[in-house]
PDB file of C-alpha atoms in Angstrom:
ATOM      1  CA  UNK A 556      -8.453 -12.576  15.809  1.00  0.00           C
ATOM      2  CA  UNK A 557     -11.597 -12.843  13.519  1.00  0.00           C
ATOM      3  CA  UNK A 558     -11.111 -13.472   9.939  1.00  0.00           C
ATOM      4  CA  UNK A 559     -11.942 -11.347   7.084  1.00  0.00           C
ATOM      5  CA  UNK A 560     -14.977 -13.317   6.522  1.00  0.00           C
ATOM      6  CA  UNK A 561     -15.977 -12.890   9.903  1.00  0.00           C
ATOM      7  CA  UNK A 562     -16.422  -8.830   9.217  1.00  0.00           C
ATOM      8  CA  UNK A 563     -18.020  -9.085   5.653  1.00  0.00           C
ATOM      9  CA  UNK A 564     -20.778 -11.030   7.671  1.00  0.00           C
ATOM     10  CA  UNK A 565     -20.730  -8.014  10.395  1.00  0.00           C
ATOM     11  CA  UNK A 566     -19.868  -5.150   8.629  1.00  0.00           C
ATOM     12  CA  UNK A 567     -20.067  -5.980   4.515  1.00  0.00           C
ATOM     13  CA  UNK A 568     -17.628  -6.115   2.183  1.00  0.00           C
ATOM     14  CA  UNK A 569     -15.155  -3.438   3.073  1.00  0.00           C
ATOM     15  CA  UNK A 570     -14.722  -0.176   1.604  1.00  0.00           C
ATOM     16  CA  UNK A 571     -11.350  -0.077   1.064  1.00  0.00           C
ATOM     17  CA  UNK A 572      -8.379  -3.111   1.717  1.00  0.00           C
ATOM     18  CA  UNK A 573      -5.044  -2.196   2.671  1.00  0.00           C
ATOM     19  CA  UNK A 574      -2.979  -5.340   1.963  1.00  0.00           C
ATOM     20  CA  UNK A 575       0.589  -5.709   2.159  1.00  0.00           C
ATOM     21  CA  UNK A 576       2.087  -9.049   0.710  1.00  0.00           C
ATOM     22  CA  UNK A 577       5.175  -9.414   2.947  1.00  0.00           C
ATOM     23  CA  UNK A 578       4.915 -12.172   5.282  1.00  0.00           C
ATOM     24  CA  UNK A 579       4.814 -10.044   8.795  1.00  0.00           C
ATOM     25  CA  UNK A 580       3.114  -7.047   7.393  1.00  0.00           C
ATOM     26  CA  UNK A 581      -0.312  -6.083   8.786  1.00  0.00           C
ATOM     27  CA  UNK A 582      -3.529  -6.230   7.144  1.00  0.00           C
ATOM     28  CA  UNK A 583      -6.451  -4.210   7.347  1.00  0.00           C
ATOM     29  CA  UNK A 584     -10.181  -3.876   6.198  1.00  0.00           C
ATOM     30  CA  UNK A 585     -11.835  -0.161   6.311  1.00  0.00           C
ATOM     31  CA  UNK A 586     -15.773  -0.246   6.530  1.00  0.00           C
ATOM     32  CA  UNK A 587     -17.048   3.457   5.373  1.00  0.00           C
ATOM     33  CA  UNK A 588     -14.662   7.319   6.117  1.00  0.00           C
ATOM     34  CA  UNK A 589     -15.549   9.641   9.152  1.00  0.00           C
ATOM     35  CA  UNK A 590     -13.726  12.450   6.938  1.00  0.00           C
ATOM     36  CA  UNK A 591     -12.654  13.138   3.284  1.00  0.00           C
ATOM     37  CA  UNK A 592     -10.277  15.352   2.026  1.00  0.00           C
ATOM     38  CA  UNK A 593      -8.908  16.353  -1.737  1.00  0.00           C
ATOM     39  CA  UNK A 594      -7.266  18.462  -3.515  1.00  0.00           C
ATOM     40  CA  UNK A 595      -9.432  19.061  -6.733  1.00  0.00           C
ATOM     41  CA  UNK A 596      -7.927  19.131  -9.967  1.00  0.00           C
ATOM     42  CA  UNK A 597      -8.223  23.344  -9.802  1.00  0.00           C
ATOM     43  CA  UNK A 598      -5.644  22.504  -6.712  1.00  0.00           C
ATOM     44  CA  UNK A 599      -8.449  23.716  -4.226  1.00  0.00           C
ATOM     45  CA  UNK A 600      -8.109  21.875  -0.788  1.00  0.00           C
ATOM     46  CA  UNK A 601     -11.819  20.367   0.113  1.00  0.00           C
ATOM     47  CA  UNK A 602     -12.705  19.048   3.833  1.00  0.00           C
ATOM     48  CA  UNK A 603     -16.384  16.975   3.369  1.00  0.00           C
ATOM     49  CA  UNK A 604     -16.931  18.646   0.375  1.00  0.00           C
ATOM     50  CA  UNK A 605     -16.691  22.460   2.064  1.00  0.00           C
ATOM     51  CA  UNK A 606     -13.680  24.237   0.420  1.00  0.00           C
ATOM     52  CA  UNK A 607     -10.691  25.707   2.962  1.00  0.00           C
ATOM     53  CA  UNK A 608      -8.563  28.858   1.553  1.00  0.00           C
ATOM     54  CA  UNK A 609      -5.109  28.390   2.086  1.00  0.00           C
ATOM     55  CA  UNK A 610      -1.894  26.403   0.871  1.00  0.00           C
ATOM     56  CA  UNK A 611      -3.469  23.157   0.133  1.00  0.00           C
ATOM     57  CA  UNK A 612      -0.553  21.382   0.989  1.00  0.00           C
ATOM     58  CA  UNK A 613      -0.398  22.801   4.536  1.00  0.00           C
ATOM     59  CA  UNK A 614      -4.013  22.072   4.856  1.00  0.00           C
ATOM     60  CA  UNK A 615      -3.258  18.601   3.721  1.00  0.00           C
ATOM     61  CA  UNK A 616      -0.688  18.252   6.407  1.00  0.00           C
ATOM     62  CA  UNK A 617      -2.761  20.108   9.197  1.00  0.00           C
ATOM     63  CA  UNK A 618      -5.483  17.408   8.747  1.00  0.00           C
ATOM     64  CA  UNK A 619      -3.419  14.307   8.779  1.00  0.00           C
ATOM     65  CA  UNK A 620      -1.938  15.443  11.602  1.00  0.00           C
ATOM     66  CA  UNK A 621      -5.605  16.064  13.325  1.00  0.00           C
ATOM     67  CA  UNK A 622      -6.264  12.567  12.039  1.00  0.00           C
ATOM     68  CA  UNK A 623      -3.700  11.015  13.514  1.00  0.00           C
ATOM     69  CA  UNK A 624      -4.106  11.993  17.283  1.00  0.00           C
ATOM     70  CA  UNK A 625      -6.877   9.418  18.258  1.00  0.00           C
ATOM     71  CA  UNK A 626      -5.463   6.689  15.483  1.00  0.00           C
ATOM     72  CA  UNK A 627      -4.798   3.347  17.017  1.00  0.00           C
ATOM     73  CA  UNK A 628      -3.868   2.154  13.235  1.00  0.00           C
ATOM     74  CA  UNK A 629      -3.479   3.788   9.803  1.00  0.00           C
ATOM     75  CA  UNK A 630      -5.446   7.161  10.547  1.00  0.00           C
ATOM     76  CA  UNK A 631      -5.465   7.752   6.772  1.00  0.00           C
ATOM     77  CA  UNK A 632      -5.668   6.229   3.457  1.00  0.00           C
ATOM     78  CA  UNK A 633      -5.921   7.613  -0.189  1.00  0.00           C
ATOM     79  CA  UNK A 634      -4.164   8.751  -3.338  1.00  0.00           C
ATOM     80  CA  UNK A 635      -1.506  11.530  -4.088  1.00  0.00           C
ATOM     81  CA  UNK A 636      -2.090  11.832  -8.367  1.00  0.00           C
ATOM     82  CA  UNK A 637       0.986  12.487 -11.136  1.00  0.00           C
ATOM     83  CA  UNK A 638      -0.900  15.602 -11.414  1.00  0.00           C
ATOM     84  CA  UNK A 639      -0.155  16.483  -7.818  1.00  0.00           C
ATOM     85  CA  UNK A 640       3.730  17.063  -9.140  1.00  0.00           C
ATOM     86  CA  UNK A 641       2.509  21.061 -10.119  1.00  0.00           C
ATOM     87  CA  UNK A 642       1.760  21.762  -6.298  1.00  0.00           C
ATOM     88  CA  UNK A 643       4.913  20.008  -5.327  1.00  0.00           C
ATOM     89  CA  UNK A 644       7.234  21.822  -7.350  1.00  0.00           C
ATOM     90  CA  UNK A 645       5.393  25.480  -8.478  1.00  0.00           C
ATOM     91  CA  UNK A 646       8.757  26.174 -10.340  1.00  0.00           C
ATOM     92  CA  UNK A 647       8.678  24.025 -13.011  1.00  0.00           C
ATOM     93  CA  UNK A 648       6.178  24.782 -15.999  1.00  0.00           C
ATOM     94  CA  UNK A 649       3.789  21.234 -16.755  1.00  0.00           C
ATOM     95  CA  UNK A 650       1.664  20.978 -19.335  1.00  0.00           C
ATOM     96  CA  UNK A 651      -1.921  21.985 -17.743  1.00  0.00           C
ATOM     97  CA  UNK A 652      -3.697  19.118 -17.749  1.00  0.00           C
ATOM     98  CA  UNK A 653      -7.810  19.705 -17.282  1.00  0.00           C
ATOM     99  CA  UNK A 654      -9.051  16.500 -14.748  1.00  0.00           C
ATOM    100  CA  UNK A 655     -12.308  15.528 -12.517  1.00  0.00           C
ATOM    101  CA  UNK A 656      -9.914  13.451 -10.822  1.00  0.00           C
ATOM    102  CA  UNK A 657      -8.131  14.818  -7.570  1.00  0.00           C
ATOM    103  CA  UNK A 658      -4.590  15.635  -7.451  1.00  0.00           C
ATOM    104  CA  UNK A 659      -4.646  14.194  -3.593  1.00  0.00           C
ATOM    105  CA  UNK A 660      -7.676  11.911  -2.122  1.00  0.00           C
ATOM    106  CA  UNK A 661      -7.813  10.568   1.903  1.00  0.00           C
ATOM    107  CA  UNK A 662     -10.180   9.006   4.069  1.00  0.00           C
ATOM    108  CA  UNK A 663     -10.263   8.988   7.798  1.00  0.00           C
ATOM    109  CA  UNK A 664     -11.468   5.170   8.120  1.00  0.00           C
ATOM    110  CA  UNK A 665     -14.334   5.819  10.109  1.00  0.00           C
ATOM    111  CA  UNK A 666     -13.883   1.856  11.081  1.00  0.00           C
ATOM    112  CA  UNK A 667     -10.812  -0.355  10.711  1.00  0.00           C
ATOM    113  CA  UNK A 668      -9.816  -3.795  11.623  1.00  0.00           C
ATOM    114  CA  UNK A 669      -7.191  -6.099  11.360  1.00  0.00           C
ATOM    115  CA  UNK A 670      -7.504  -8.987   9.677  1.00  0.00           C
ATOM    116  CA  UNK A 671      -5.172 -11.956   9.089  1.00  0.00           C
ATOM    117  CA  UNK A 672      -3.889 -13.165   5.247  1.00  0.00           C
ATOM    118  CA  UNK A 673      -7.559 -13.545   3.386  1.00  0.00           C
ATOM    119  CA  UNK A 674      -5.732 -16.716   1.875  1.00  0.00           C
ATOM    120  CA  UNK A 675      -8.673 -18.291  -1.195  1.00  0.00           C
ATOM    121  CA  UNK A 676     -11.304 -16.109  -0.044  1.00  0.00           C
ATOM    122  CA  UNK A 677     -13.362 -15.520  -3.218  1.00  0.00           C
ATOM    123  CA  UNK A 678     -16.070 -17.573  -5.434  1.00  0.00           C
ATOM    124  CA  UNK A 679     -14.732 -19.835  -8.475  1.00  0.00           C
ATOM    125  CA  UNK A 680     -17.251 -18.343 -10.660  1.00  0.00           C
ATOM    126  CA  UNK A 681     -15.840 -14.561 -10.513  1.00  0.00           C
ATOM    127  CA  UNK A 682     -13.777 -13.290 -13.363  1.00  0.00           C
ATOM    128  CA  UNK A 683     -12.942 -11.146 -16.669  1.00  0.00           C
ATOM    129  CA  UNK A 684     -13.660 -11.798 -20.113  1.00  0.00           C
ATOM    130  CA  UNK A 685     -12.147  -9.440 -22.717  1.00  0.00           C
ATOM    131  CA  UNK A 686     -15.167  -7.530 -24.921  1.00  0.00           C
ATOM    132  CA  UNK A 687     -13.437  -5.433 -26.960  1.00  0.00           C
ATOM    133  CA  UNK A 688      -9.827  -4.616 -28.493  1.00  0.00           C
ATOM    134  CA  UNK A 689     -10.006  -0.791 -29.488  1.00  0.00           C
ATOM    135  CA  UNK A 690      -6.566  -1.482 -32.295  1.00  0.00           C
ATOM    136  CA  UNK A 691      -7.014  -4.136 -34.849  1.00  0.00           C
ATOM    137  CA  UNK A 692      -4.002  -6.573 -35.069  1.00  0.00           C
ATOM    138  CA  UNK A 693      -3.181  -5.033 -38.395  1.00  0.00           C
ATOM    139  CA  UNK A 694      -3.250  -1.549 -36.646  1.00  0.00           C
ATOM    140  CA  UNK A 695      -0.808  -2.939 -33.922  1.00  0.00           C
ATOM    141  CA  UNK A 696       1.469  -4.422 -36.233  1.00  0.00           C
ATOM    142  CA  UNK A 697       1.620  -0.816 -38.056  1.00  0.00           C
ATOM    143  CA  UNK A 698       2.030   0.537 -34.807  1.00  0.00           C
ATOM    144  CA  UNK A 699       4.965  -1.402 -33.509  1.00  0.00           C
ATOM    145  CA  UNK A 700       7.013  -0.966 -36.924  1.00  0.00           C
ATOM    146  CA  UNK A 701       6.270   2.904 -36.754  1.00  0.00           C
ATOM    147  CA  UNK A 702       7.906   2.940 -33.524  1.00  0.00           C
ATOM    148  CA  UNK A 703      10.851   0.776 -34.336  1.00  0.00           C
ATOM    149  CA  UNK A 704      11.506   3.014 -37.448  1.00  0.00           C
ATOM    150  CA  UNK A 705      11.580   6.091 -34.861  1.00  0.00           C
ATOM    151  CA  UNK A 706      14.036   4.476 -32.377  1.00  0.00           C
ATOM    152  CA  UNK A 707      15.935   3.390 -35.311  1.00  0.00           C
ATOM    153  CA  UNK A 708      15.821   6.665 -36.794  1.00  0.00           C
ATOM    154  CA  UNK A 709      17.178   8.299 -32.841  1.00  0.00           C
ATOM    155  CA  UNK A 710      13.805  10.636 -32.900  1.00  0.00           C
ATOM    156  CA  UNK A 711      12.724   8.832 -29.364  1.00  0.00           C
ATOM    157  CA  UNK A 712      15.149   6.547 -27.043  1.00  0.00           C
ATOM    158  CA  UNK A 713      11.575   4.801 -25.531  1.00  0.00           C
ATOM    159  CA  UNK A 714       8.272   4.165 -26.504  1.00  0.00           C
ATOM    160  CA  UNK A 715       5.318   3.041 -24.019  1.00  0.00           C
ATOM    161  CA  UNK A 716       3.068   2.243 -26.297  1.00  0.00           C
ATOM    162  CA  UNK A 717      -0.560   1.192 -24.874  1.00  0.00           C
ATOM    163  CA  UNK A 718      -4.369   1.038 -26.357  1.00  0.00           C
ATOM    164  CA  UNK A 719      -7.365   0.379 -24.565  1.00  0.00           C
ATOM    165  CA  UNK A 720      -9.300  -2.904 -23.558  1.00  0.00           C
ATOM    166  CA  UNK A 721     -12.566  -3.265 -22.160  1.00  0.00           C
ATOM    167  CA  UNK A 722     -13.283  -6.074 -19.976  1.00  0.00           C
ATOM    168  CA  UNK A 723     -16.417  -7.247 -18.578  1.00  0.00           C
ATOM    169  CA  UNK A 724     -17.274  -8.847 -14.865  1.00  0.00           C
ATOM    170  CA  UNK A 725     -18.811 -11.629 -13.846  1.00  0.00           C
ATOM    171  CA  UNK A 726     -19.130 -12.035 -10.375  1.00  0.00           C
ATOM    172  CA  UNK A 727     -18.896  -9.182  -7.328  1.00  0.00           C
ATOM    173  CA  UNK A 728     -15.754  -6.703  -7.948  1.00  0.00           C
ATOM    174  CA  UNK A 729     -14.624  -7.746  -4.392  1.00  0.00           C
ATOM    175  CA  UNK A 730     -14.651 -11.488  -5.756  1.00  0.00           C
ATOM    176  CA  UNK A 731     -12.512 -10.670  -8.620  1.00  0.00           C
ATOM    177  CA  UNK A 732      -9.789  -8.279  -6.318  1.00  0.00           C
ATOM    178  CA  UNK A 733      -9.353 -11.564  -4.129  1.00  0.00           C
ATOM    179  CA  UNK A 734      -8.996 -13.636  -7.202  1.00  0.00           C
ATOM    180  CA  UNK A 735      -6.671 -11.505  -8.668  1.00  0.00           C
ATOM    181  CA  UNK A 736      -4.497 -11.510  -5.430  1.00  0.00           C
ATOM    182  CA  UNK A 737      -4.575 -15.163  -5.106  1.00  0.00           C
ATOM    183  CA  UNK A 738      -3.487 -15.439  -8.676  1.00  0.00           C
ATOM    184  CA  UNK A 739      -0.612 -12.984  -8.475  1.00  0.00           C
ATOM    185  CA  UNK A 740       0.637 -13.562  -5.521  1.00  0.00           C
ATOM    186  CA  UNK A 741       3.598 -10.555  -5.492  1.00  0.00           C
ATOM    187  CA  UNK A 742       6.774 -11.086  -4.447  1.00  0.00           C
ATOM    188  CA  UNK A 743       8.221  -9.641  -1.484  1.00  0.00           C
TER     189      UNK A 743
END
């Protein structure tokens, strides 16, 4: 079986990487989409960017199912959004959120290959360095004791509190996914 490496030199680096971490699980590299199909954030079902009328969610299924008469492997791969809950259930009233991003994304992988485990494929030099922290350390600290007082208080039970940090790159974004994976490692 060629190695990962062996279709970067072939093919590039891959545009997309399904990777599984469990030991027996199957790996594969996708060079590029035949098809694309969304569901735009209106909840309009698009087929290479020409829009179908219809249930979106039966044209979602109709196409997968298209998709997956020739497929030797995965015959799809993509996204289903939080926002994609309003399609799924119609009778429950969400807050209308406005979004560029697509409730559903998929790609027929126009090629795919297996590949074994990419092991310590990546250069030393890629990586992150943090550029900017949008909340001061005083403005945290206020923060957290604003939410304590509130959970002390019984006006919330949780709090996910988060703030933005940008990061910058150094090296190829590839580089830095197979660092990151290497670093990780998930568990099973």
């Amino acid at each position: 079986m060629k190695t990962l490496s062996d279709y970067i030199q072939q093919f590039g680096i891959p545009t997309a990487f399904i990777d599984y971490h469990e030991q027996n699980s199957r790996r594969y590299g996708v060079w590029d989409f035949e098809e694309i199909m969304q569901i735009d954030g209106n909840g309009d079902f698009i087929l290479n960017d020409q829009t179908l009328k219809g249930d979106p969610l039966a044209l979602t299924q109709k196409t997968l199912d298209q998709w997956k008469i020739n497929s030797t492997g995965p015959s799809a791969i993509g996204y289903l959004s939080y926002d994609l809950k309003a399609l799924l259930f119609p009778h429950i009233q969400f807050k209308n959120r406005v979004s560029q991003i697509p409730k559903l994304w998929f790609g027929k992988p126009l090629r795919i290959k297996e590949i074994p485990d990419p092991g310590d494929l990546f250069t030393q030099t890629a990586g992150l360095s943090e550029m900017d922290k949008s909340v001061s350390q005083q403005e945290y600290c206020q923060s957290i004791k604003k939410i304590k007082n509130h959970l002390a208080n019984g006006n919330v039970y949780q709090v996910n509190y988060s703030m933005p940090v940008l990061w910058s790159l150094r090296g190829d974004p590839w580089d830095i996914y197979l660092k990151l994976r290497n670093t990780a490692k998930p568990a099973n």
